[in-house]
Tab-separated table of C-alpha atoms in Angstrom:
chain	number	residue	atom	x	y	z
A	1450	MET	CA	11.377	-21.945	-6.400
A	1451	SER	CA	8.456	-21.476	-8.811
A	1452	ALA	CA	4.722	-21.336	-8.269
A	1453	VAL	CA	2.688	-24.507	-8.779
A	1454	ALA	CA	-0.872	-25.056	-9.894
A	1455	ILE	CA	-3.262	-25.870	-7.074
A	1456	PRO	CA	-6.243	-28.191	-7.534
A	1457	GLY	CA	-9.473	-26.193	-7.765
A	1458	ASP	CA	-7.697	-23.012	-8.884
A	1459	PRO	CA	-9.945	-20.374	-10.510
A	1460	PRO	CA	-9.504	-20.343	-14.290
A	1461	GLY	CA	-8.952	-16.603	-14.731
A	1462	GLY	CA	-9.814	-15.263	-18.187
A	1463	ARG	CA	-11.755	-12.248	-19.452
A	1464	ARG	CA	-14.568	-12.556	-16.953
A	1465	ALA	CA	-12.061	-12.558	-14.092
A	1466	LEU	CA	-10.302	-9.541	-15.557
A	1467	ALA	CA	-13.571	-7.609	-15.869
A	1468	VAL	CA	-14.675	-8.313	-12.296
A	1469	TRP	CA	-11.213	-7.622	-10.914
A	1470	GLY	CA	-11.160	-4.379	-12.908
A	1471	VAL	CA	-14.266	-3.180	-11.074
A	1472	GLY	CA	-12.671	-3.936	-7.720
A	1473	VAL	CA	-9.359	-2.340	-8.556
A	1474	SER	CA	-11.119	0.822	-9.792
A	1475	VAL	CA	-12.248	1.372	-6.195
A	1476	TYR	CA	-8.637	1.129	-5.036
A	1477	PHE	CA	-7.626	3.522	-7.833
A	1478	VAL	CA	-10.012	6.200	-6.555
A	1479	ALA	CA	-9.044	5.534	-2.925
A	1480	VAL	CA	-5.384	6.234	-3.772
A	1481	ILE	CA	-6.328	9.482	-5.537
A	1482	PHE	CA	-8.062	10.621	-2.365
A	1483	ARG	CA	-5.318	9.270	-0.068
A	1484	THR	CA	-2.520	11.089	-1.896
A	1485	SER	CA	-4.444	14.295	-2.626
A	1486	LEU	CA	-2.883	15.934	0.430
A	1487	GLY	CA	0.579	15.307	-1.036
A	1488	VAL	CA	0.002	18.001	-3.681
A	1489	ALA	CA	-1.950	20.236	-1.287
A	1490	GLY	CA	0.300	20.184	1.772
A	1491	LEU	CA	1.534	23.763	1.494
A	1492	ASP	CA	-1.980	24.960	0.613
A	1493	ALA	CA	-3.382	23.121	3.647
A	1494	ALA	CA	-0.814	24.767	5.922
A	1495	ASP	CA	-1.930	28.195	4.669
A	1496	ARG	CA	-5.651	27.374	4.704
A	1497	PHE	CA	-5.712	26.051	8.273
A	1498	HIS	CA	-2.798	28.174	9.622
A	1499	VAL	CA	-0.787	25.216	10.988
A	1500	ASN	CA	2.919	24.384	11.411
A	1501	ALA	CA	4.816	21.312	10.179
A	1502	SER	CA	3.843	19.075	13.110
A	1503	ALA	CA	0.163	19.920	12.779
A	1504	LEU	CA	0.334	19.448	9.011
A	1505	SER	CA	1.855	16.008	9.414
A	1506	THR	CA	-1.012	15.114	11.759
A	1507	PHE	CA	-3.354	15.014	8.748
A	1508	SER	CA	-1.459	12.140	7.179
A	1509	ILE	CA	-0.553	10.518	10.503
A	1510	LEU	CA	-4.182	10.299	11.585
A	1511	GLN	CA	-5.196	9.011	8.174
A	1512	LEU	CA	-2.518	6.310	8.286
A	1513	LEU	CA	-3.214	5.530	11.952
A	1514	VAL	CA	-6.810	4.723	11.076
A	1515	TYR	CA	-5.673	2.799	7.988
A	1516	ALA	CA	-3.083	0.705	9.820
A	1517	GLY	CA	-5.294	0.085	12.837
A	1518	MET	CA	-8.060	-1.273	10.632
A	1519	GLN	CA	-6.005	-3.728	8.590
A	1520	ILE	CA	-6.590	-6.798	10.766
A	1521	PRO	CA	-10.308	-6.023	11.266
A	1522	VAL	CA	-10.619	-5.468	7.513
A	1523	GLY	CA	-8.938	-8.802	6.799
A	1524	LEU	CA	-11.415	-10.499	9.110
A	1525	LEU	CA	-14.320	-8.635	7.495
A	1526	VAL	CA	-13.234	-9.693	4.015
A	1527	ASP	CA	-12.914	-13.316	5.153
A	1528	ARG	CA	-16.369	-13.098	6.740
A	1529	LEU	CA	-18.471	-10.827	4.496
A	1530	GLY	CA	-16.796	-11.093	1.120
A	1531	THR	CA	-15.314	-8.463	-1.169
A	1532	LYS	CA	-18.418	-6.753	-2.559
A	1533	LYS	CA	-19.853	-5.587	0.755
A	1534	VAL	CA	-16.510	-4.407	2.089
A	1535	LEU	CA	-15.570	-2.485	-1.073
A	1536	ALA	CA	-19.002	-0.821	-1.225
A	1537	LEU	CA	-18.662	0.337	2.382
A	1538	GLY	CA	-15.139	1.599	1.663
A	1539	ALA	CA	-16.356	3.670	-1.315
A	1540	VAL	CA	-19.081	5.281	0.805
A	1541	LEU	CA	-16.653	6.208	3.577
A	1542	PHE	CA	-13.762	7.586	1.523
A	1543	THR	CA	-16.139	9.611	-0.659
A	1544	ALA	CA	-17.725	11.141	2.432
A	1545	GLY	CA	-14.238	11.910	3.783
A	1546	GLN	CA	-13.151	13.658	0.570
A	1547	LEU	CA	-16.332	15.737	0.519
A	1548	GLY	CA	-15.873	16.651	4.162
A	1549	PHE	CA	-12.296	17.740	3.509
A	1550	ALA	CA	-13.485	19.960	0.668
A	1551	PHE	CA	-15.877	21.910	2.885
A	1552	SER	CA	-14.011	21.785	6.210
A	1553	PRO	CA	-14.029	25.258	7.797
A	1554	SER	CA	-11.437	24.425	10.463
A	1555	TYR	CA	-8.432	22.254	11.247
A	1556	GLY	CA	-10.490	20.000	13.533
A	1557	THR	CA	-13.168	19.178	10.970
A	1558	ALA	CA	-10.501	18.647	8.332
A	1559	LEU	CA	-8.785	16.130	10.623
A	1560	ALA	CA	-12.048	14.274	11.140
A	1561	SER	CA	-12.587	14.150	7.374
A	1562	ARG	CA	-9.133	12.674	6.747
A	1563	ALA	CA	-9.788	10.057	9.432
A	1564	LEU	CA	-13.035	9.079	7.692
A	1565	LEU	CA	-11.187	8.953	4.376
A	1566	GLY	CA	-8.528	6.712	5.903
A	1567	CYS	CA	-11.242	4.420	7.229
A	1568	GLY	CA	-12.726	3.937	3.769
A	1569	ASP	CA	-9.304	3.635	2.148
A	1570	ALA	CA	-8.405	0.874	4.622
A	1571	LEU	CA	-11.206	-1.307	3.271
A	1572	THR	CA	-9.966	-1.349	-0.325
A	1573	PHE	CA	-6.568	-2.943	-0.864
A	1574	ILE	CA	-7.054	-6.133	1.154
A	1575	SER	CA	-10.392	-6.580	-0.616
A	1576	VAL	CA	-8.720	-6.249	-4.015
A	1577	LEU	CA	-6.046	-8.809	-3.057
A	1578	ARG	CA	-8.777	-11.216	-1.929
A	1579	LEU	CA	-10.723	-10.628	-5.145
A	1580	GLY	CA	-7.628	-11.492	-7.188
A	1581	SER	CA	-7.068	-14.734	-5.258
A	1582	ARG	CA	-10.710	-15.748	-5.861
A	1583	TRP	CA	-10.710	-15.057	-9.605
A	1584	PHE	CA	-7.155	-15.844	-10.788
A	1585	PRO	CA	-4.957	-18.966	-10.477
A	1586	ALA	CA	-2.525	-18.967	-7.545
A	1587	ARG	CA	0.474	-18.882	-9.885
A	1588	ARG	CA	-0.737	-15.466	-11.081
A	1589	GLY	CA	-0.882	-14.104	-7.524
A	1590	PRO	CA	2.379	-12.076	-7.554
A	1591	LEU	CA	1.637	-10.528	-10.946
A	1592	VAL	CA	-1.979	-9.694	-10.059
A	1593	ALA	CA	-0.843	-8.078	-6.795
A	1594	GLN	CA	1.768	-5.975	-8.609
A	1595	PHE	CA	-0.847	-4.889	-11.158
A	1596	ALA	CA	-3.075	-3.793	-8.284
A	1597	GLY	CA	-0.187	-1.724	-6.932
A	1598	LEU	CA	0.396	-0.313	-10.421
A	1599	VAL	CA	-3.229	0.819	-10.658
A	1600	GLY	CA	-2.838	2.454	-7.264
A	1601	MET	CA	0.172	4.348	-8.560
A	1602	ALA	CA	-1.920	5.476	-11.521
A	1603	GLY	CA	-4.257	6.997	-8.933
A	1604	ASN	CA	-1.261	8.739	-7.398
A	1605	LEU	CA	-0.368	10.037	-10.844
A	1606	VAL	CA	-3.857	11.501	-11.243
A	1607	SER	CA	-3.580	13.361	-7.948
A	1608	THR	CA	-0.100	14.613	-8.881
A	1609	LEU	CA	-0.967	15.796	-12.394
A	1610	VAL	CA	-4.699	16.489	-12.438
A	1611	LEU	CA	-5.714	17.372	-8.898
A	1612	ALA	CA	-2.720	19.663	-8.433
A	1613	ARG	CA	-3.755	21.680	-11.493
A	1614	LEU	CA	-7.397	21.763	-10.422
A	1615	LEU	CA	-6.376	22.932	-6.977
A	1616	HIS	CA	-4.561	25.952	-8.330
A	1617	GLY	CA	-7.086	26.520	-11.113
A	1618	ILE	CA	-10.542	26.272	-9.531
A	1619	GLY	CA	-9.633	26.380	-5.852
A	1620	TRP	CA	-9.655	24.134	-2.812
A	1621	THR	CA	-13.382	23.443	-2.362
A	1622	ALA	CA	-14.225	22.876	-6.020
A	1623	ALA	CA	-11.193	20.630	-6.611
A	1624	PHE	CA	-11.786	18.322	-3.647
A	1625	ALA	CA	-15.584	18.267	-3.966
A	1626	GLY	CA	-15.379	17.627	-7.703
A	1627	SER	CA	-12.981	14.741	-7.256
A	1628	ALA	CA	-15.429	13.122	-4.812
A	1629	ALA	CA	-17.723	12.358	-7.770
A	1630	ALA	CA	-15.317	9.567	-8.745
A	1631	GLY	CA	-16.170	7.816	-5.488
A	1632	ALA	CA	-19.868	7.788	-6.360
A	1633	VAL	CA	-19.086	6.319	-9.788
A	1634	VAL	CA	-17.067	3.377	-8.471
A	1635	LEU	CA	-19.695	2.679	-5.793
A	1636	VAL	CA	-22.302	2.222	-8.529
A	1637	LEU	CA	-19.944	-0.085	-10.463
A	1638	VAL	CA	-19.405	-2.266	-7.397
A	1639	LEU	CA	-23.091	-2.562	-6.631
A	1640	LEU	CA	-24.005	-3.439	-10.222
A	1641	PHE	CA	-21.161	-5.594	-11.506
A	1642	LEU	CA	-18.833	-6.968	-8.824
A	1643	LYS	CA	-19.022	-10.661	-7.838
A	1644	ASP	CA	-17.098	-12.155	-4.934
A	1645	HIS	CA	-16.118	-15.360	-6.774
A	1646	PRO	CA	-16.745	-17.327	-9.981
A	1647	GLU	CA	-19.891	-19.423	-10.211
A	1648	GLY	CA	-19.419	-22.876	-8.762
A	1649	GLN	CA	-16.415	-21.821	-6.647
A	1650	GLU	CA	-18.184	-20.565	-3.557
A	1651	PRO	CA	-15.943	-20.819	-0.480
A	1652	GLU	CA	-17.028	-22.860	2.494
A	1653	PRO	CA	-19.145	-20.675	4.793
A	1654	LEU	CA	-17.300	-19.652	7.934
A	1655	PRO	CA	-19.121	-20.450	11.178
A	1656	HIS	CA	-20.047	-17.591	13.488
A	1657	GLN	CA	-17.828	-18.274	16.470
A	1658	GLY	CA	-17.506	-14.817	17.990
A	1659	ALA	CA	-14.412	-13.287	19.537
A	1660	ALA	CA	-12.740	-16.638	20.124
A	1661	TYR	CA	-12.754	-17.360	16.401
A	1662	VAL	CA	-11.294	-13.916	15.633
A	1663	ARG	CA	-8.481	-14.453	18.124
A	1664	ARG	CA	-7.700	-17.860	16.629
A	1665	GLN	CA	-7.587	-16.425	13.098
A	1666	ILE	CA	-5.180	-13.680	14.119
A	1667	ALA	CA	-3.030	-15.965	16.258
A	1668	ALA	CA	-2.806	-18.654	13.581
A	1669	SER	CA	-1.787	-16.117	10.933
A	1670	TRP	CA	0.778	-14.492	13.217
A	1671	ARG	CA	2.361	-17.841	14.130
A	1672	GLU	CA	3.348	-18.340	10.516
A	1673	PRO	CA	6.876	-16.974	9.971
A	1674	GLY	CA	5.866	-16.051	6.420
A	1675	THR	CA	3.220	-13.652	7.709
A	1676	ARG	CA	5.683	-11.909	9.992
A	1677	LEU	CA	8.349	-11.814	7.297
A	1678	GLY	CA	5.798	-10.299	4.923
A	1679	LEU	CA	4.964	-7.624	7.489
A	1680	TRP	CA	8.605	-6.638	7.951
A	1681	VAL	CA	9.316	-6.624	4.211
A	1682	HIS	CA	6.334	-4.316	3.763
A	1683	PHE	CA	7.449	-2.198	6.747
A	1684	THR	CA	10.989	-1.716	5.457
A	1685	THR	CA	10.342	-1.114	1.778
A	1686	GLN	CA	7.184	0.970	1.479
A	1687	PHE	CA	7.573	3.953	3.773
A	1688	PRO	CA	10.339	6.063	2.094
A	1689	ALA	CA	8.238	6.596	-1.030
A	1690	MET	CA	4.945	6.780	0.880
A	1691	VAL	CA	6.221	9.592	3.114
A	1692	PHE	CA	7.680	11.403	0.104
A	1693	LEU	CA	4.506	11.217	-1.985
A	1694	LEU	CA	1.959	11.556	0.790
A	1695	LEU	CA	3.242	14.746	2.390
A	1696	TRP	CA	6.911	15.673	2.691
A	1697	GLY	CA	8.238	15.317	-0.873
A	1698	LEU	CA	6.904	18.624	-2.178
A	1699	PRO	CA	8.061	20.697	0.844
A	1700	PHE	CA	11.479	18.998	0.749
A	1701	LEU	CA	11.987	19.727	-2.948
A	1702	VAL	CA	10.668	23.308	-2.754
A	1703	GLU	CA	11.964	24.508	0.613
A	1704	ALA	CA	15.129	22.437	1.067
A	1705	GLN	CA	16.210	22.023	-2.563
A	1706	GLY	CA	15.050	25.378	-3.920
A	1707	LEU	CA	12.963	24.018	-6.779
A	1708	SER	CA	9.799	25.569	-8.127
A	1709	ARG	CA	6.490	23.853	-7.466
A	1710	ALA	CA	6.256	22.898	-11.127
A	1711	VAL	CA	9.642	21.164	-11.165
A	1712	ALA	CA	8.934	19.512	-7.798
A	1713	GLY	CA	5.647	18.210	-9.196
A	1714	GLU	CA	7.509	16.721	-12.151
A	1715	LEU	CA	9.850	14.863	-9.779
A	1716	LEU	CA	6.877	13.517	-7.815
A	1717	THR	CA	5.432	12.350	-11.120
A	1718	LEU	CA	8.733	10.604	-11.863
A	1719	VAL	CA	8.390	8.613	-8.618
A	1720	VAL	CA	4.950	7.450	-9.718
A	1721	LEU	CA	6.010	6.577	-13.273
A	1722	SER	CA	9.050	4.682	-11.999
A	1723	ASN	CA	6.789	2.772	-9.603
A	1724	MET	CA	4.544	1.675	-12.467
A	1725	VAL	CA	7.427	0.464	-14.624
A	1726	VAL	CA	9.274	-1.287	-11.787
A	1727	GLY	CA	6.015	-2.897	-10.638
A	1728	LEU	CA	5.641	-4.656	-13.978
A	1729	VAL	CA	9.256	-5.858	-13.859
A	1730	TYR	CA	9.136	-7.054	-10.243
A	1731	GLY	CA	5.803	-8.804	-10.827
A	1732	GLN	CA	7.195	-10.790	-13.760
A	1733	ILE	CA	10.381	-11.702	-11.906
A	1734	VAL	CA	8.628	-12.870	-8.729
A	1735	ALA	CA	5.955	-14.805	-10.649
A	1736	ARG	CA	8.697	-16.809	-12.406
A	1737	HIS	CA	11.401	-16.945	-9.721
A	1738	HIS	CA	10.175	-16.898	-6.122
A	1739	GLY	CA	13.750	-17.105	-4.939
A	1740	ALA	CA	14.246	-13.537	-6.162
A	1741	ARG	CA	11.799	-12.089	-3.636
A	1742	LEU	CA	14.198	-11.373	-0.791
A	1743	PRO	CA	17.111	-10.144	-2.973
A	1744	LEU	CA	14.737	-7.718	-4.699
A	1745	ALA	CA	13.366	-6.414	-1.411
A	1746	LEU	CA	16.736	-6.017	0.309
A	1747	GLY	CA	18.332	-4.604	-2.823
A	1748	THR	CA	15.626	-1.934	-3.002
A	1749	VAL	CA	16.163	-1.037	0.662
A	1750	GLY	CA	19.936	-0.761	0.254
A	1751	THR	CA	19.751	1.327	-2.914
A	1752	THR	CA	17.145	3.646	-1.387
A	1753	ALA	CA	19.283	4.168	1.718
A	1754	ALA	CA	22.374	4.912	-0.381
A	1755	LEU	CA	20.559	7.505	-2.518
A	1756	TRP	CA	18.999	9.221	0.494
A	1757	ALA	CA	22.412	9.369	2.196
A	1758	ALA	CA	23.998	10.880	-0.904
A	1759	THR	CA	21.221	13.482	-1.223
A	1760	LEU	CA	21.101	14.530	2.425
A	1761	ALA	CA	24.895	14.620	2.832
A	1762	TYR	CA	25.624	16.504	-0.396
A	1763	PRO	CA	28.125	19.264	0.491
A	1764	GLY	CA	26.551	22.065	-1.555
A	1765	PRO	CA	23.473	24.126	-0.600
A	1766	HIS	CA	21.288	21.967	-2.861
A	1767	ALA	CA	21.686	18.487	-4.312
A	1768	PRO	CA	22.232	18.529	-8.099
A	1769	MET	CA	19.241	17.800	-10.298
A	1770	TRP	CA	20.712	14.542	-11.611
A	1771	LEU	CA	20.939	13.194	-8.053
A	1772	LEU	CA	17.334	14.178	-7.292
A	1773	ILE	CA	16.221	12.470	-10.492
A	1774	VAL	CA	18.046	9.262	-9.546
A	1775	LEU	CA	16.624	9.437	-6.010
A	1776	CYS	CA	13.049	9.805	-7.281
A	1777	THR	CA	13.556	7.004	-9.783
A	1778	VAL	CA	14.765	4.655	-7.046
A	1779	LEU	CA	11.948	5.730	-4.700
A	1780	GLY	CA	9.625	4.431	-7.395
A	1781	ALA	CA	10.825	0.898	-6.630
A	1782	CYS	CA	9.680	1.060	-3.005
A	1783	GLY	CA	6.017	0.368	-3.732
A	1784	PRO	CA	6.648	-2.718	-5.902
A	1785	ALA	CA	9.156	-4.006	-3.347
A	1786	SER	CA	6.544	-3.691	-0.595
A	1787	MET	CA	4.163	-5.892	-2.602
A	1788	ILE	CA	6.695	-8.709	-2.211
A	1789	GLY	CA	5.638	-8.871	1.443
A	1790	PHE	CA	2.291	-10.334	0.366
A	1791	ASP	CA	4.150	-12.983	-1.631
A	1792	PHE	CA	5.590	-14.264	1.641
A	1793	ALA	CA	2.304	-14.112	3.577
A	1794	ARG	CA	0.087	-15.597	0.848
A	1795	PRO	CA	1.642	-19.092	0.583
A	1796	ALA	CA	2.053	-19.262	4.370
A	1797	ASN	CA	-1.703	-19.253	5.028
A	1798	PRO	CA	-4.711	-21.296	3.849
A	1799	PRO	CA	-7.498	-19.585	1.847
A	1800	GLU	CA	-9.716	-18.989	4.878
A	1801	ARG	CA	-6.972	-16.842	6.472
A	1802	GLN	CA	-5.838	-14.917	3.383
A	1803	GLY	CA	-7.634	-11.700	4.337
A	1804	THR	CA	-6.355	-11.780	7.906
A	1805	ALA	CA	-2.761	-12.508	6.844
A	1806	SER	CA	-2.847	-9.773	4.188
A	1807	GLY	CA	-4.183	-7.330	6.773
A	1808	ILE	CA	-1.308	-8.102	9.135
A	1809	THR	CA	1.217	-7.685	6.325
A	1810	ASN	CA	-0.319	-4.449	5.100
A	1811	MET	CA	0.021	-2.886	8.542
A	1812	GLY	CA	3.813	-2.884	8.256
A	1813	GLY	CA	4.446	-0.151	5.724
A	1814	PHE	CA	1.707	2.090	7.059
A	1815	VAL	CA	2.961	1.878	10.633
A	1816	ALA	CA	6.440	2.791	9.356
A	1817	SER	CA	5.029	5.638	7.243
A	1818	MET	CA	3.000	6.993	10.143
A	1819	THR	CA	6.028	6.908	12.445
A	1820	THR	CA	8.233	8.642	9.873
A	1821	LEU	CA	5.657	11.326	9.058
A	1822	LEU	CA	5.389	12.226	12.735
A	1823	ALA	CA	9.140	12.138	13.349
A	1824	ILE	CA	9.897	14.366	10.355
A	1825	GLY	CA	7.275	16.934	11.376
A	1826	VAL	CA	8.516	17.074	14.967
A	1827	LEU	CA	12.183	17.297	13.917
A	1828	LEU	CA	11.465	20.052	11.388
A	1829	ASP	CA	9.815	22.167	14.069
A	1830	ALA	CA	12.551	21.385	16.614
A	1831	THR	CA	15.478	22.132	14.274
A	1832	GLY	CA	14.153	25.134	12.389
A	1833	ASP	CA	13.348	23.182	9.203
A	1834	ASP	CA	16.586	21.198	8.971
A	1835	TYR	CA	15.436	18.671	6.367
A	1836	SER	CA	18.710	16.736	6.364
A	1837	LEU	CA	18.383	15.912	10.036
A	1838	ALA	CA	14.634	15.309	9.861
A	1839	PHE	CA	14.846	12.877	6.946
A	1840	SER	CA	17.639	10.903	8.640
A	1841	VAL	CA	14.915	9.058	10.569
A	1842	VAL	CA	14.497	7.000	7.383
A	1843	PHE	CA	17.743	5.149	8.142
A	1844	VAL	CA	16.635	4.226	11.658
A	1845	LEU	CA	13.448	2.511	10.497
A	1846	GLN	CA	15.259	0.788	7.633
A	1847	ALA	CA	17.802	-0.651	10.072
A	1848	VAL	CA	15.044	-1.966	12.356
A	1849	GLY	CA	13.218	-3.561	9.440
A	1850	VAL	CA	16.264	-5.200	7.872
A	1851	SER	CA	17.266	-6.753	11.206
A	1852	GLN	CA	13.824	-8.374	11.496
A	1853	ILE	CA	13.874	-9.601	7.883
A	1854	LEU	CA	17.238	-11.285	8.408
A	1855	ARG	CA	16.001	-12.847	11.657
A	1856	LEU	CA	12.860	-14.373	10.097
A	1857	ARG	CA	13.948	-15.314	6.580
A	1858	GLY	CA	15.350	-18.776	7.392
A	1859	ARG	CA	12.284	-19.984	9.271
A	1860	ALA	CA	9.875	-18.592	6.680
A	1861	GLN	CA	11.708	-20.176	3.769
A	1862	ARG	CA	11.899	-23.597	5.462
A	1863	ARG	CA	8.183	-23.488	6.262
A	1864	GLU	CA	7.341	-22.500	2.691
A	1865	ARG	CA	9.389	-25.354	1.250
A	1866	GLU	CA	7.506	-27.789	3.468
A	1867	ARG	CA	4.155	-26.456	2.232
A	1868	LEU	CA	5.328	-26.556	-1.388
A	1869	VAL	CA	6.321	-30.218	-1.115
A	1870	ALA	CA	2.972	-31.044	0.492
A	1871	SER	CA	1.031	-29.236	-2.246
A	1872	ARG	CA	2.930	-31.100	-4.973
A	1873	VAL	CA	2.118	-34.400	-3.324
A	1874	GLU	CA	-1.561	-33.386	-3.241
A	1875	THR	CA	-1.434	-32.425	-6.908
A	1876	VAL	CA	0.018	-35.790	-7.876
A	1877	HIS	CA	-2.810	-37.621	-6.071
A	1878	VAL	CA	-5.695	-35.538	-7.417
A	1879	PRO	CA	-7.978	-37.873	-9.509
A	1880	VAL	CA	-8.463	-36.917	-13.170
C-alpha cells in the first residue's frame, strides 16, 4: 500500500523546509535537555546522595509529566497552533534546565526536571503538526523520521559535548551554559516560525468547552489505527529510551566493567545507529506502507534476542562484540517507534491530528517510565543485580506485542477503507 496525494496538500519546498527547520530546532534542544541526565546519572547520585530508586525518580517524574501531557498538548496544538505551543515549551524547558543547574537539594532538582519535562512535552507533537501543515501527506513518514533523527542528534550532543563539559567545567556551569540554547531557539520561533503556508489556513475550531475535548479524545481513541499506533510506540521505543536516558551508563560501567569513556562511546553508537536506521526506515515506509508492521515487530524481536543474549551470557561480562551489536540494534528502537505515528496519522482527519499524535506518543513514554521505575526498584532489592532488573524489558515487550497482534487486522481494514475513499475523492476533484 503506497501513499496517495490528497487534494489541497501543502506544496512543500524550500520555504517549508526553512519553517520546519525552526520548529525542529526546538525539539533538538529539548532532547539535549531531556537526555542530559543520561550522562550525569552517576554524578547526580553523588551530588544529591541518593540510591538507585531515588535516581530513577528523576527520569520517572520527567517522563510522567511528559506522558501525562501528551493528550492535552495534542488538543492545544489543534486549538492554538504550533508557534504558541513551541514558544511556551522553549520557555519551560529552559527554565527547568537552569533550575537543575542551580538546585541545592534533591527536592528542587526533582521540581526542575518536572518543569523540563513539561516543556519537552510541548515540542514533538508540535513538530509533527508543523510537518503535516507544510509538507504533502505522502512525505509524512519521511518528515516524521527526520524529526526523530534531529532528536537523536540532540542526544548525540548531550552524549559527546555535555558529558565533556560536565567533567571539565563542573555541574552548574555545564547545565546553566547549555540552557542558553533554549533562549536561542525561543527567539527563532518568535521571529520566523509560521503555523501554515499562506492561503492554507485551517478552518477555525469552535470553542465548545469540555464536551468538545471529550469528543476529540473519544473519536481519536475509537480509531483502531490510533490504538495500534500507541502500542507500536509503546513496544518499540522504551528499551533504547531507558538505556540512553538513565540506566545505560551504570549498566555498562557497573555491570559490564567498562570505563566511562568506553561506555560513552557505546551510548554514542546507539545514537548514530538511530540516525542511520531512521533514514532507512523513513524511506521504506514512505514507499511501502505494508512494511510498517514487519519493521516494527522485527525490531522488537531482534532487540529482545540481543538483550537475552547479553543478560544470559555465562561469563562475568558480555564480550565487547555482543555489546556493540546490542547498542547497534537499540539504535533501531527510536525509528521503529515513529512507525506508530504512521498508523495514527491516516486514521484521523486533520482536525484531530494533534490529539491522535498525543495519544500515540504516550505509549513509549509510559513504557519507559514503568521500566525506569522497575529497574531502580529491582536494583535496590537485589543488590544491583542488573540481569534480573533488566529482565523487565521482556515483560513489557510481551504485553505490547500481544496488543499489536490484537489490533492490526481492524486497523488495516479501516485504513484500506479510507484509502479507497480518498482515491475516489481524488478522481472527482475538478481541475
